[in-house]
Amino acid sequence: MAARTRRRSGEPERTRRDRDASPPLPELTAPVEDYLKAIYELERAGEPAATTDLAVELRLAPASVTGMVRRLAEQGLLMHERYRGVRLTAKGRRSALRTLRRHRVIEAYLVQALGYGWDEVHPEAERLEHAATDDLVDRMAMAIGEPTVDPHGAPIPSRAGAVEEARYRSLADLPVGAIADMMRVADEDPMLLRYLADLSLTPGCTVRVVERAPYGGPITIEMKRQRRLIGPALAERVLVRPHRE
Amino acid sequence: MAARTRRRSGEPERTRRDRDASPPLPELTAPVEDYLKAIYELERAGEPAATTDLAVELRLAPASVTGMVRRLAEQGLLMHERYRGVRLTAKGRRSALRTLRRHRVIEAYLVQALGYGWDEVHPEAERLEHAATDDLVDRMAMAIGEPTVDPHGAPIPSRAGAVEEARYRSLADLPVGAIADMMRVADEDPMLLRYLADLSLTPGCTVRVVERAPYGGPITIEMKRQRRLIGPALAERVLVRPHRE
DNA sequence: TTAATAATTTAGGATAGACGAAAATTCAAT
DNA sequence: ATTGAATTTTCGTCTATCCTAAATTATTAA
C-alpha cells in the first residue's frame, strides 16, 4: 500500500490566499496517520510524546519508532528533541485532527446508520479511516446529522480542524453526593464497553455518587433509582461533567 | 499496509465440515486483491490472462506483474504457464469474487445510501474494498435491500461467492427494430457515465433501435418517445437484453 | 561520585511491492 | 530453417516499513 500512495507528481499546486487557507494536506500513508494520531493523543497530557510510549501505543519496537520519527521530522510534521520526545508541528496537528475526524465520524456512522454496537466500531473505523476520502466522511457526517461527539463521547474535530477538548473529570474523583452527567468513556476495550452498556452507563446518563469505599474500594452510584457498584479501575475510565455547585 | 496485514499467527484453525465449507480465506493485501480482481475480469473473456494485459489493466510495468504472478502462484491463488498467461485456481477465484462483491456492494451503497452519483463511486469503492470487512459489506447490502446488481448493472456475487454473469448483448449489435431493456454499462469512465445519465440511458430503461447508419455510423434509438443518436463506441459499452422474438 | 538501571538511538537486516534494462522465448512471415 | 517483432522473464535496484541486537545517553540509588 505504501508504494501505491507514494506521490509521483511534483509539488502540489498552491493557489489563492495560501497565507491563511491551510496548505493542502498531502496524502499520508496509513502508518504515518497512525503515528500522528498517537502522538496527538499522547501530547494531550501536556508533555512531549516519548518514543517509548509511542512504541507501546502503536505496538512497535522502539527502534522502529525512532526511524519513523526521523522521517516525520524531515517532512515537517513534528519536532524531535533527542531523548526528550516529539511534538507535532501545526502541519502535523492538522493531519492528526483530520484522521481523528475521520475515525470518529466513521464510528458514529457505523453506530447510527448501520446498527453497530459501540463496542464493535473501533477496529472497523481503524481500517476505514485510512481509505475513506474527506468527501465520504463529510457525507457520512451529514447523513447522521453532523454529530459533535463519537459514540464514546469523544469530540469530533470540525472539517476545518477545530476540536473542543472538554476537560471532564473522572467518575473516580467525584466526592460522595456529587451529581454528574456522563460524557465520555476513555477506553475502547470491547469488554469494558459491553459491561458499561449492561449497566446503562452510557454518555448522556446522570449519576449520583452515593458512597465511596476507602483505599481504592468500589464506588456506589445511583442512576434512575438504581444503585450500582463500580470498581475504581472502571470508574477512572468514565468521564463526567459534575452539575454546577 | 502490506506489512501490517501480514499474518503473524500460524495456520488458521480449521473446524467442522471443512470438506464442503470453503476453507477460510486468508487476509490478502490490497495489491494482491487488485491482481486477482483484474485476472478474474480478463479471464471472463475465456482465455488465460496475459501478463501484458494485466500490466495495462493495473497500470504497472510488465516486469512487476511477472514478479507478483510468481508470488501468487506460490500461494496457490493462480496457475501460471510461462508465456501462456495465468488462470485463477478455485481459491484465487473465491478471493476475487469476494473482492468483487465488496466493490459492488460498496458502489451500490454509496449511491443508494449516501447520494453519490453513479459516475463518482468507482474510485471510492476501489479504496474502500480493501479496508471494509465482510461484516460491514453485509450490513451495507442489508441496509439497501440486498441488491443483486451494482449501479452500473454488474452482478453482485453472493456471500457464498456465486455470480450470475448474464451474457447480454451490446446495443451496437442490435438490428433495426429490436426492442431491448438496458441492463448494464461496461465502463467506469465518469464522463461516459454522466453522458449516459444525461441521455437517461440507465439500467432498467427500454430502448428501440430506430435506425443504424452503415460503416460505423451512429445508431438512432427511441426511448419514451424521445429519439437519440448514439455513436458506435458508446453503443458498444451499453449492454442490453433484447425482448423475446 | 559512581554504579546500576532505564530510555533511546544506531546499525544491520528482512520483506513486500514496485521499477527498468537486458536477456530469453514465442510466433509469424519469409 | 531463419529472422524479426512482440511478449515475457530475469536480474539488479529502490523505497517504506518493520525487526533484533548493540551501543549510547539519561536518570536514579548507593
Coordinates of C-alpha atoms (C1' of nucleotides) in Angstrom, one line a residue:
Chain A
M1 CA 0.0 0.0 0.0
A2 CA 2.7 2.3 0.9
A3 CA 4.1 2.2 -2.6
R4 CA 0.9 3.0 -4.2
T5 CA 0.2 6.0 -2.2
R6 CA 3.6 7.4 -3.0
R7 CA 3.4 10.8 -4.6
R8 CA 4.6 10.6 -8.2
S9 CA 3.9 14.1 -9.2
G10 CA 5.8 17.2 -8.2
E11 CA 4.8 19.8 -5.7
P12 CA 1.1 20.1 -5.1
E13 CA -0.5 23.1 -6.7
R14 CA -0.8 26.2 -4.4
T15 CA -3.4 28.6 -5.4
R16 CA -5.1 31.7 -4.0
R17 CA -4.6 33.0 -0.5
D18 CA -2.3 30.3 0.7
R19 CA -1.3 32.6 3.6
D20 CA -4.4 31.8 5.6
A21 CA -6.0 28.9 3.8
S22 CA -4.2 26.0 5.3
P23 CA -2.0 24.5 2.6
P24 CA -3.4 21.3 1.0
L25 CA -2.6 18.4 3.2
P26 CA -0.6 15.8 1.3
E27 CA -1.8 12.2 1.2
L28 CA -0.2 10.4 4.0
T29 CA 0.3 6.6 4.3
A30 CA -1.7 4.7 6.9
P31 CA 1.3 4.1 9.2
V32 CA 2.1 7.9 9.2
E33 CA -1.5 8.7 10.0
D34 CA -1.4 6.2 12.9
Y35 CA 1.8 7.8 14.3
L36 CA 0.4 11.3 14.1
K37 CA -2.8 10.3 15.8
A38 CA -1.0 8.5 18.6
I39 CA 1.3 11.5 19.1
Y40 CA -1.6 13.8 19.2
E41 CA -3.3 11.7 21.9
L42 CA -0.1 11.4 24.0
E43 CA 0.6 15.1 23.7
R44 CA -2.8 15.9 25.1
A45 CA -1.3 15.0 28.5
G46 CA 0.8 18.2 28.2
E47 CA 4.3 16.7 27.8
P48 CA 6.0 15.9 24.5
A49 CA 5.4 12.3 23.5
A50 CA 8.2 9.9 24.4
T51 CA 9.2 7.5 21.7
T52 CA 8.9 4.6 24.1
D53 CA 5.3 5.5 24.9
L54 CA 4.7 5.8 21.2
A55 CA 6.1 2.3 20.7
V56 CA 3.8 0.9 23.3
E57 CA 0.8 2.7 21.9
L58 CA 1.5 1.6 18.4
R59 CA 2.7 -1.9 19.4
L60 CA 6.0 -1.5 17.6
A61 CA 9.6 -1.9 18.6
P62 CA 11.1 1.4 19.9
A63 CA 13.7 1.3 17.2
S64 CA 11.0 1.3 14.5
V65 CA 9.5 4.4 16.1
T66 CA 12.9 6.2 16.1
G67 CA 13.2 5.6 12.4
M68 CA 9.8 6.8 11.6
V69 CA 10.1 9.8 13.8
R70 CA 13.2 10.9 12.0
R71 CA 11.3 10.7 8.7
L72 CA 8.3 12.6 10.0
A73 CA 10.6 15.3 11.3
E74 CA 12.1 15.6 7.9
Q75 CA 8.6 16.1 6.4
G76 CA 8.0 18.9 8.9
L77 CA 5.2 17.0 10.7
L78 CA 6.8 17.1 14.1
M79 CA 9.8 18.4 16.1
H80 CA 12.1 15.9 17.7
E81 CA 14.5 16.6 20.5
R82 CA 16.7 13.6 21.1
Y83 CA 15.8 11.8 24.4
R84 CA 13.2 14.4 25.0
G85 CA 10.3 13.3 22.9
V86 CA 8.3 14.7 20.0
R87 CA 5.8 17.5 19.4
L88 CA 3.6 17.9 16.4
T89 CA 4.0 20.9 14.3
A90 CA 0.9 22.8 13.2
K91 CA 1.0 20.8 10.0
G92 CA 1.3 17.6 11.9
R93 CA -1.5 18.6 14.2
R94 CA -3.8 19.4 11.2
S95 CA -3.1 16.0 9.7
A96 CA -3.7 14.2 13.1
L97 CA -7.0 16.0 13.5
R98 CA -8.2 15.1 10.1
T99 CA -7.5 11.5 10.8
L100 CA -9.2 11.8 14.1
R101 CA -12.2 13.4 12.5
R102 CA -12.4 10.5 10.0
H103 CA -12.2 7.9 12.7
R104 CA -14.8 9.4 14.9
V105 CA -17.3 10.2 12.2
I106 CA -17.0 6.7 10.9
E107 CA -17.6 5.3 14.4
A108 CA -20.6 7.5 14.8
Y109 CA -21.9 6.5 11.4
L110 CA -21.5 2.8 11.9
V111 CA -23.5 3.0 15.1
Q112 CA -26.2 5.3 13.9
A113 CA -26.6 4.2 10.3
L114 CA -25.6 0.6 10.3
G115 CA -26.5 -0.7 13.7
Y116 CA -23.1 -1.5 15.0
G117 CA -22.6 -1.7 18.8
W118 CA -20.4 0.9 20.4
D119 CA -18.0 -1.9 21.4
E120 CA -17.6 -3.1 17.8
V121 CA -16.8 0.1 15.9
H122 CA -13.2 0.8 16.9
P123 CA -11.3 -1.7 14.8
E124 CA -13.6 -1.2 11.8
A125 CA -13.0 2.6 11.9
E126 CA -9.3 2.0 12.4
R127 CA -9.2 0.4 9.0
L128 CA -11.6 2.6 7.2
E129 CA -10.1 5.9 8.4
H130 CA -7.2 5.4 6.0
A131 CA -9.3 4.6 3.0
A132 CA -12.2 7.0 3.2
T133 CA -11.9 10.3 1.4
D134 CA -12.8 13.5 3.2
D135 CA -15.8 13.8 0.9
L136 CA -17.2 10.4 2.1
V137 CA -16.6 11.3 5.7
D138 CA -18.5 14.6 5.2
R139 CA -21.4 12.8 3.6
M140 CA -21.5 10.3 6.5
A141 CA -21.5 13.1 9.0
M142 CA -24.3 14.9 7.1
A143 CA -26.3 11.7 6.9
I144 CA -26.4 11.3 10.7
G145 CA -26.9 15.0 11.4
E146 CA -23.4 16.3 11.9
P147 CA -22.7 14.8 15.3
T148 CA -20.3 16.6 17.6
V149 CA -19.1 13.6 19.5
D150 CA -18.5 9.9 18.6
P151 CA -20.3 7.0 20.3
H152 CA -17.8 7.1 23.2
G153 CA -18.3 10.8 23.8
A154 CA -15.0 11.9 22.2
P155 CA -15.3 15.2 20.3
I156 CA -15.3 15.2 16.5
P157 CA -13.0 17.8 15.0
S158 CA -14.7 20.1 12.5
R159 CA -13.8 20.0 8.8
A160 CA -11.6 22.9 9.5
G161 CA -9.7 21.1 12.2
A162 CA -11.2 22.6 15.3
V163 CA -11.8 20.4 18.4
E164 CA -13.2 21.3 21.7
E165 CA -11.4 19.0 24.1
A166 CA -13.5 19.4 27.2
R167 CA -11.7 18.7 30.4
Y168 CA -14.1 16.3 32.1
R169 CA -13.5 14.8 35.5
S170 CA -13.2 11.1 36.2
L171 CA -16.1 9.4 38.0
A172 CA -13.4 8.1 40.3
D173 CA -12.6 11.6 41.5
L174 CA -16.1 12.7 42.5
P175 CA -16.9 13.2 46.1
V176 CA -19.8 11.5 47.7
G177 CA -23.1 13.3 47.0
A178 CA -21.9 14.7 43.7
I179 CA -24.3 14.6 40.8
A180 CA -22.8 14.5 37.3
D181 CA -23.7 13.8 33.6
M182 CA -21.7 11.1 32.0
M183 CA -19.9 12.5 29.0
R184 CA -17.3 10.0 27.7
V185 CA -15.6 6.7 28.1
A186 CA -11.8 6.9 27.8
D187 CA -11.4 3.4 26.6
E188 CA -12.1 1.3 23.6
D189 CA -11.9 -2.1 25.1
P190 CA -15.0 -4.0 23.9
M191 CA -15.4 -6.0 27.1
L192 CA -15.4 -2.8 29.2
L193 CA -17.8 -1.1 26.8
R194 CA -20.2 -4.0 26.8
Y195 CA -20.1 -4.0 30.6
L196 CA -20.8 -0.3 30.8
A197 CA -23.7 -0.8 28.4
D198 CA -25.1 -3.5 30.6
L199 CA -25.0 -1.1 33.5
S200 CA -26.7 1.5 31.3
L201 CA -23.8 3.7 32.0
T202 CA -23.5 5.5 28.6
P203 CA -22.9 9.1 27.6
G204 CA -25.9 11.3 28.5
C205 CA -27.0 9.5 31.6
T206 CA -26.9 11.2 35.0
V207 CA -25.3 9.6 38.1
R208 CA -25.0 10.4 41.7
V209 CA -22.2 9.2 43.9
V210 CA -23.7 7.5 46.9
E211 CA -20.8 6.0 48.6
R212 CA -17.1 5.6 48.2
A213 CA -15.3 2.7 49.9
P214 CA -11.8 3.9 51.0
Y215 CA -8.4 2.6 49.9
G216 CA -9.4 2.0 46.2
G217 CA -12.6 0.3 47.1
P218 CA -15.7 0.3 44.9
I219 CA -17.8 3.4 44.3
T220 CA -21.6 3.2 44.7
I221 CA -23.5 5.2 42.2
E222 CA -27.2 5.8 41.7
M223 CA -28.8 6.3 38.4
K224 CA -32.5 6.3 37.8
R225 CA -33.2 5.0 41.3
Q226 CA -30.9 2.0 40.6
R227 CA -27.7 1.5 42.6
R228 CA -24.6 0.1 41.1
L229 CA -21.2 -0.8 42.4
I230 CA -18.3 0.3 40.2
G231 CA -14.7 -0.7 40.7
P232 CA -12.1 2.1 40.7
A233 CA -10.4 1.0 37.6
L234 CA -13.6 1.2 35.7
A235 CA -14.7 4.5 37.3
E236 CA -11.4 6.1 36.3
R237 CA -12.3 5.5 32.6
V238 CA -15.7 7.1 32.9
L239 CA -15.6 10.8 32.3
V240 CA -18.3 13.1 33.7
R241 CA -19.4 16.7 34.0
P242 CA -20.4 17.5 37.5
H243 CA -23.6 19.6 38.0
R244 CA -22.8 23.2 39.0
E245 CA -22.1 23.9 42.7
Chain B
M1 CA -0.2 -1.6 4.7
A2 CA 1.3 -4.8 3.4
A3 CA 3.4 -5.2 6.5
R4 CA 0.6 -4.7 8.8
T5 CA -1.7 -7.2 7.2
R6 CA 1.0 -9.8 7.3
R7 CA -0.1 -12.9 9.1
R8 CA 1.8 -13.4 12.3
S9 CA 0.0 -16.4 13.7
G10 CA 0.3 -19.9 12.5
E11 CA -2.1 -21.9 10.4
P12 CA -5.7 -20.7 10.6
E13 CA -7.9 -23.0 12.6
R14 CA -9.9 -25.5 10.6
T15 CA -13.1 -26.8 12.2
R16 CA -16.1 -28.8 11.4
R17 CA -17.0 -29.9 7.9
D18 CA -14.1 -28.4 6.1
R19 CA -14.8 -30.7 3.2
D20 CA -17.6 -28.6 1.8
A21 CA -17.3 -25.4 3.8
S22 CA -14.8 -23.4 1.7
P23 CA -11.6 -23.0 3.7
P24 CA -11.3 -19.7 5.4
L25 CA -9.9 -17.1 3.0
P26 CA -6.7 -15.6 4.3
E27 CA -6.3 -11.8 4.5
L28 CA -4.8 -10.6 1.3
T29 CA -3.0 -7.4 0.7
A30 CA -4.6 -4.7 -1.4
P31 CA -2.3 -5.2 -4.4
V32 CA -3.0 -8.9 -4.3
E33 CA -6.7 -8.3 -4.3
D34 CA -6.3 -5.9 -7.2
Y35 CA -4.4 -8.5 -9.2
L36 CA -6.9 -11.2 -8.6
K37 CA -9.8 -9.0 -9.5
A38 CA -8.1 -7.9 -12.7
I39 CA -7.3 -11.5 -13.6
Y40 CA -10.8 -12.5 -13.0
E41 CA -12.1 -9.9 -15.3
L42 CA -9.6 -10.7 -18.0
E43 CA -10.3 -14.4 -17.8
R44 CA -14.0 -13.8 -18.3
A45 CA -13.2 -13.4 -22.0
G46 CA -12.3 -17.1 -22.0
E47 CA -8.6 -17.1 -22.4
P48 CA -6.0 -17.1 -19.7
A49 CA -5.0 -13.6 -18.7
A50 CA -1.8 -12.4 -20.4
T51 CA 0.7 -10.7 -18.2
T52 CA 0.9 -7.7 -20.6
D53 CA -2.8 -7.2 -20.4
L54 CA -2.6 -7.4 -16.7
A55 CA 0.1 -4.8 -16.7
V56 CA -2.0 -2.5 -18.8
E57 CA -5.1 -3.1 -16.7
L58 CA -3.2 -2.4 -13.4
R59 CA -1.0 0.3 -14.9
L60 CA 2.2 -1.4 -13.8
A61 CA 5.3 -2.4 -15.6
P62 CA 5.2 -5.9 -17.1
A63 CA 8.1 -6.9 -15.1
S64 CA 6.3 -6.0 -11.9
V65 CA 3.4 -8.2 -12.9
T66 CA 5.7 -11.2 -13.6
G67 CA 7.1 -10.9 -10.1
M68 CA 3.8 -10.7 -8.4
V69 CA 2.4 -13.5 -10.5
R70 CA 5.1 -15.8 -9.3
R71 CA 4.3 -15.0 -5.7
L72 CA 0.6 -15.5 -6.3
A73 CA 1.3 -18.9 -7.9
E74 CA 3.4 -19.9 -4.9
Q75 CA 0.4 -19.1 -2.7
G76 CA -1.8 -21.3 -4.8
L77 CA -4.0 -18.4 -6.0
L78 CA -3.3 -19.0 -9.6
M79 CA -1.7 -21.3 -12.2
H80 CA 0.9 -19.8 -14.4
E81 CA 2.1 -21.2 -17.7
R82 CA 5.2 -19.3 -18.9
Y83 CA 4.4 -17.2 -22.0
R84 CA 0.8 -18.6 -21.8
G85 CA -0.8 -16.4 -19.2
V86 CA -2.4 -17.1 -15.9
R87 CA -5.6 -18.8 -14.6
L88 CA -7.1 -18.4 -11.2
T89 CA -7.4 -21.5 -9.1
A90 CA -10.6 -22.1 -7.2
K91 CA -9.1 -20.5 -4.2
G92 CA -8.0 -17.5 -6.3
R93 CA -11.4 -17.2 -7.8
R94 CA -13.1 -17.2 -4.4
S95 CA -10.9 -14.4 -3.3
A96 CA -11.5 -12.4 -6.5
L97 CA -15.2 -12.8 -6.1
R98 CA -15.2 -11.7 -2.5
T99 CA -13.3 -8.5 -3.5
L100 CA -15.8 -8.0 -6.4
R101 CA -18.7 -8.4 -4.0
R102 CA -17.2 -5.8 -1.7
H103 CA -16.6 -3.4 -4.5
R104 CA -20.1 -3.6 -6.0
V105 CA -21.9 -3.6 -2.7
I106 CA -20.0 -0.5 -1.7
E107 CA -20.8 1.2 -5.0
A108 CA -24.5 0.4 -4.6
Y109 CA -24.4 1.6 -1.0
L110 CA -22.7 4.9 -1.8
V111 CA -25.4 5.6 -4.5
Q112 CA -28.4 4.5 -2.6
A113 CA -27.5 5.5 1.0
L114 CA -25.1 8.4 0.6
G115 CA -26.3 10.1 -2.5
Y116 CA -23.3 9.6 -4.7
G117 CA -23.7 9.7 -8.5
W118 CA -23.0 6.6 -10.4
D119 CA -20.1 8.3 -12.1
E120 CA -18.4 9.0 -8.7
V121 CA -18.4 5.7 -6.9
H122 CA -15.7 3.7 -8.7
P123 CA -12.6 5.3 -7.2
E124 CA -14.1 5.5 -3.7
A125 CA -15.1 1.8 -3.8
E126 CA -11.7 1.0 -5.2
R127 CA -10.2 2.3 -2.0
L128 CA -12.8 1.0 0.5
E129 CA -13.0 -2.5 -0.9
H130 CA -9.6 -3.3 0.7
A131 CA -10.5 -1.9 4.1
A132 CA -14.1 -3.0 4.6
T133 CA -14.7 -6.2 6.5
D134 CA -17.1 -8.7 5.1
D135 CA -19.4 -7.9 8.0
L136 CA -19.6 -4.3 7.1
V137 CA -20.2 -5.1 3.5
D138 CA -23.0 -7.5 4.5
R139 CA -24.6 -4.8 6.7
M140 CA -24.4 -2.3 3.8
A141 CA -26.0 -4.8 1.5
M142 CA -28.8 -5.4 4.0
A143 CA -29.3 -1.7 4.6
I144 CA -30.1 -1.2 0.9
G145 CA -32.2 -4.3 0.5
E146 CA -29.7 -6.9 -0.8
P147 CA -29.3 -5.6 -4.3
T148 CA -28.3 -8.1 -7.0
V149 CA -26.5 -5.6 -9.3
D150 CA -24.4 -2.5 -8.7
P151 CA -25.2 0.9 -10.1
H152 CA -23.8 0.0 -13.5
G153 CA -25.7 -3.2 -13.7
A154 CA -22.8 -5.5 -12.9
P155 CA -23.9 -8.5 -10.9
I156 CA -23.1 -8.7 -7.2
P157 CA -21.6 -12.0 -6.1
S158 CA -23.4 -13.6 -3.2
R159 CA -21.8 -14.0 0.2
A160 CA -21.0 -17.6 -0.8
G161 CA -19.3 -16.5 -4.0
A162 CA -21.9 -17.2 -6.6
V163 CA -22.3 -14.8 -9.5
E164 CA -24.7 -14.9 -12.4
E165 CA -22.7 -13.4 -15.3
A166 CA -25.5 -12.9 -17.7
R167 CA -24.4 -12.7 -21.3
Y168 CA -26.0 -9.5 -22.5
R169 CA -25.7 -8.2 -26.0
S170 CA -24.3 -4.9 -26.9
L171 CA -26.6 -2.1 -28.1
A172 CA -24.2 -1.8 -31.0
D173 CA -25.1 -5.3 -32.2
L174 CA -28.9 -4.9 -32.3
P175 CA -30.7 -4.9 -35.6
V176 CA -33.0 -2.1 -36.6
G177 CA -36.4 -2.5 -35.0
A178 CA -35.2 -4.5 -32.0
I179 CA -36.5 -3.6 -28.6
A180 CA -34.4 -4.2 -25.6
D181 CA -34.0 -3.4 -21.9
M182 CA -30.8 -1.7 -20.9
M183 CA -29.1 -3.9 -18.3
R184 CA -25.5 -2.7 -17.8
V185 CA -22.7 -0.3 -18.7
A186 CA -19.4 -1.9 -19.4
D187 CA -17.4 1.1 -18.4
E188 CA -16.5 3.2 -15.4
D189 CA -15.4 6.3 -17.1
P190 CA -17.1 9.2 -15.3
M191 CA -17.5 11.3 -18.4
L192 CA -19.2 8.5 -20.3
L193 CA -21.4 7.7 -17.3
R194 CA -22.5 11.4 -16.9
Y195 CA -23.3 11.5 -20.6
L196 CA -25.4 8.4 -20.4
A197 CA -27.2 9.8 -17.4
D198 CA -27.9 13.0 -19.4
L199 CA -29.5 10.8 -22.1
S200 CA -31.5 9.0 -19.4
L201 CA -29.9 5.8 -20.7
T202 CA -29.5 3.9 -17.5
P203 CA -30.1 0.3 -16.4
G204 CA -33.8 -0.5 -16.4
C205 CA -34.8 1.7 -19.3
T206 CA -36.2 0.3 -22.6
V207 CA -34.9 1.3 -26.0
R208 CA -35.8 0.6 -29.6
V209 CA -33.4 0.7 -32.4
V210 CA -34.8 3.0 -35.0
E211 CA -32.0 3.3 -37.5
R212 CA -28.4 2.3 -38.0
A213 CA -26.1 4.3 -40.2
P214 CA -23.7 1.9 -42.0
Y215 CA -20.0 1.8 -41.7
G216 CA -19.8 2.5 -38.1
G217 CA -22.1 5.4 -38.2
P218 CA -24.4 6.5 -35.3
I219 CA -27.4 4.5 -34.1
T220 CA -30.7 6.1 -33.6
I221 CA -32.7 4.8 -30.7
E222 CA -36.0 5.7 -29.3
M223 CA -36.9 5.7 -25.6
K224 CA -40.1 7.1 -24.1
R225 CA -40.9 8.7 -27.5
Q226 CA -37.6 10.5 -27.5
R227 CA -35.1 9.9 -30.2
R228 CA -31.4 9.9 -29.6
L229 CA -28.3 9.5 -31.7
I230 CA -25.6 7.2 -30.2
G231 CA -22.1 6.8 -31.5
P232 CA -20.9 3.3 -32.1
A233 CA -18.2 3.5 -29.4
L234 CA -20.7 4.4 -26.8
A235 CA -23.3 1.9 -28.0
E236 CA -20.8 -0.9 -27.7
R237 CA -20.4 -0.2 -24.0
V238 CA -24.2 -0.3 -23.4
L239 CA -25.3 -3.9 -22.7
V240 CA -29.0 -4.8 -23.2
R241 CA -31.4 -7.8 -23.1
P242 CA -33.5 -7.9 -26.2
H243 CA -37.1 -8.6 -25.8
R244 CA -38.1 -12.2 -26.8
E245 CA -38.7 -13.0 -30.5
Chain C
dT1 C1' 30.7 10.4 42.6
dT2 C1' 29.9 6.2 40.8
dA3 C1' 27.3 2.2 39.6
dA4 C1' 23.1 0.3 38.0
dT5 C1' 19.0 0.7 35.5
dA6 C1' 16.0 2.7 32.1
dA7 C1' 15.3 5.0 27.9
dT8 C1' 16.7 5.9 23.5
dT9 C1' 19.3 5.7 19.3
dT10 C1' 22.2 3.4 15.9
dA11 C1' 23.4 -0.4 13.0
dG12 C1' 22.3 -4.0 10.2
dG13 C1' 18.7 -6.8 8.0
dA14 C1' 14.2 -8.5 6.3
dT15 C1' 10.1 -8.2 3.4
dA16 C1' 6.5 -6.6 0.1
dG17 C1' 5.9 -4.4 -3.8
dA18 C1' 7.4 -1.5 -7.4
dC19 C1' 10.8 -0.2 -11.5
dG20 C1' 14.0 -0.5 -15.8
dA21 C1' 17.5 -2.8 -18.7
dA22 C1' 18.6 -6.7 -20.9
dA23 C1' 18.1 -11.5 -22.0
dA24 C1' 15.0 -15.1 -23.4
dT25 C1' 11.1 -17.0 -25.7
dT26 C1' 7.4 -17.3 -28.9
dC27 C1' 5.2 -16.7 -33.2
dA28 C1' 4.5 -15.2 -37.8
dA29 C1' 6.5 -14.4 -42.1
dT30 C1' 9.6 -15.4 -45.2
Chain D
dA1 C1' 15.1 -23.2 -41.3
dT2 C1' 15.7 -18.2 -40.3
dT3 C1' 14.7 -14.0 -38.9
dG4 C1' 12.4 -10.0 -36.7
dA5 C1' 8.8 -8.2 -33.8
dA6 C1' 6.3 -8.8 -29.8
dT7 C1' 6.0 -10.7 -25.5
dT8 C1' 7.7 -12.4 -21.2
dT9 C1' 11.1 -13.2 -17.9
dT10 C1' 15.4 -12.4 -15.3
dC11 C1' 18.1 -9.6 -12.6
dG12 C1' 19.6 -5.9 -10.1
dT13 C1' 17.7 -1.7 -7.5
dC14 C1' 14.7 1.1 -4.9
dT15 C1' 11.5 2.7 -1.0
dA16 C1' 8.7 2.2 3.1
dT17 C1' 8.2 -0.2 7.0
dC18 C1' 9.2 -3.3 10.2
dC19 C1' 12.6 -6.1 13.2
dT20 C1' 16.7 -7.5 16.6
dA21 C1' 20.9 -6.6 18.8
dA22 C1' 24.3 -3.5 20.3
dA23 C1' 25.6 1.0 21.7
dT24 C1' 24.7 5.2 23.8
dT25 C1' 22.6 8.6 26.9
dA26 C1' 19.9 9.9 30.9
dT27 C1' 18.3 9.0 35.5
dT28 C1' 18.3 7.1 40.0
dA29 C1' 20.3 4.8 44.0
dA30 C1' 24.1 3.8 46.9

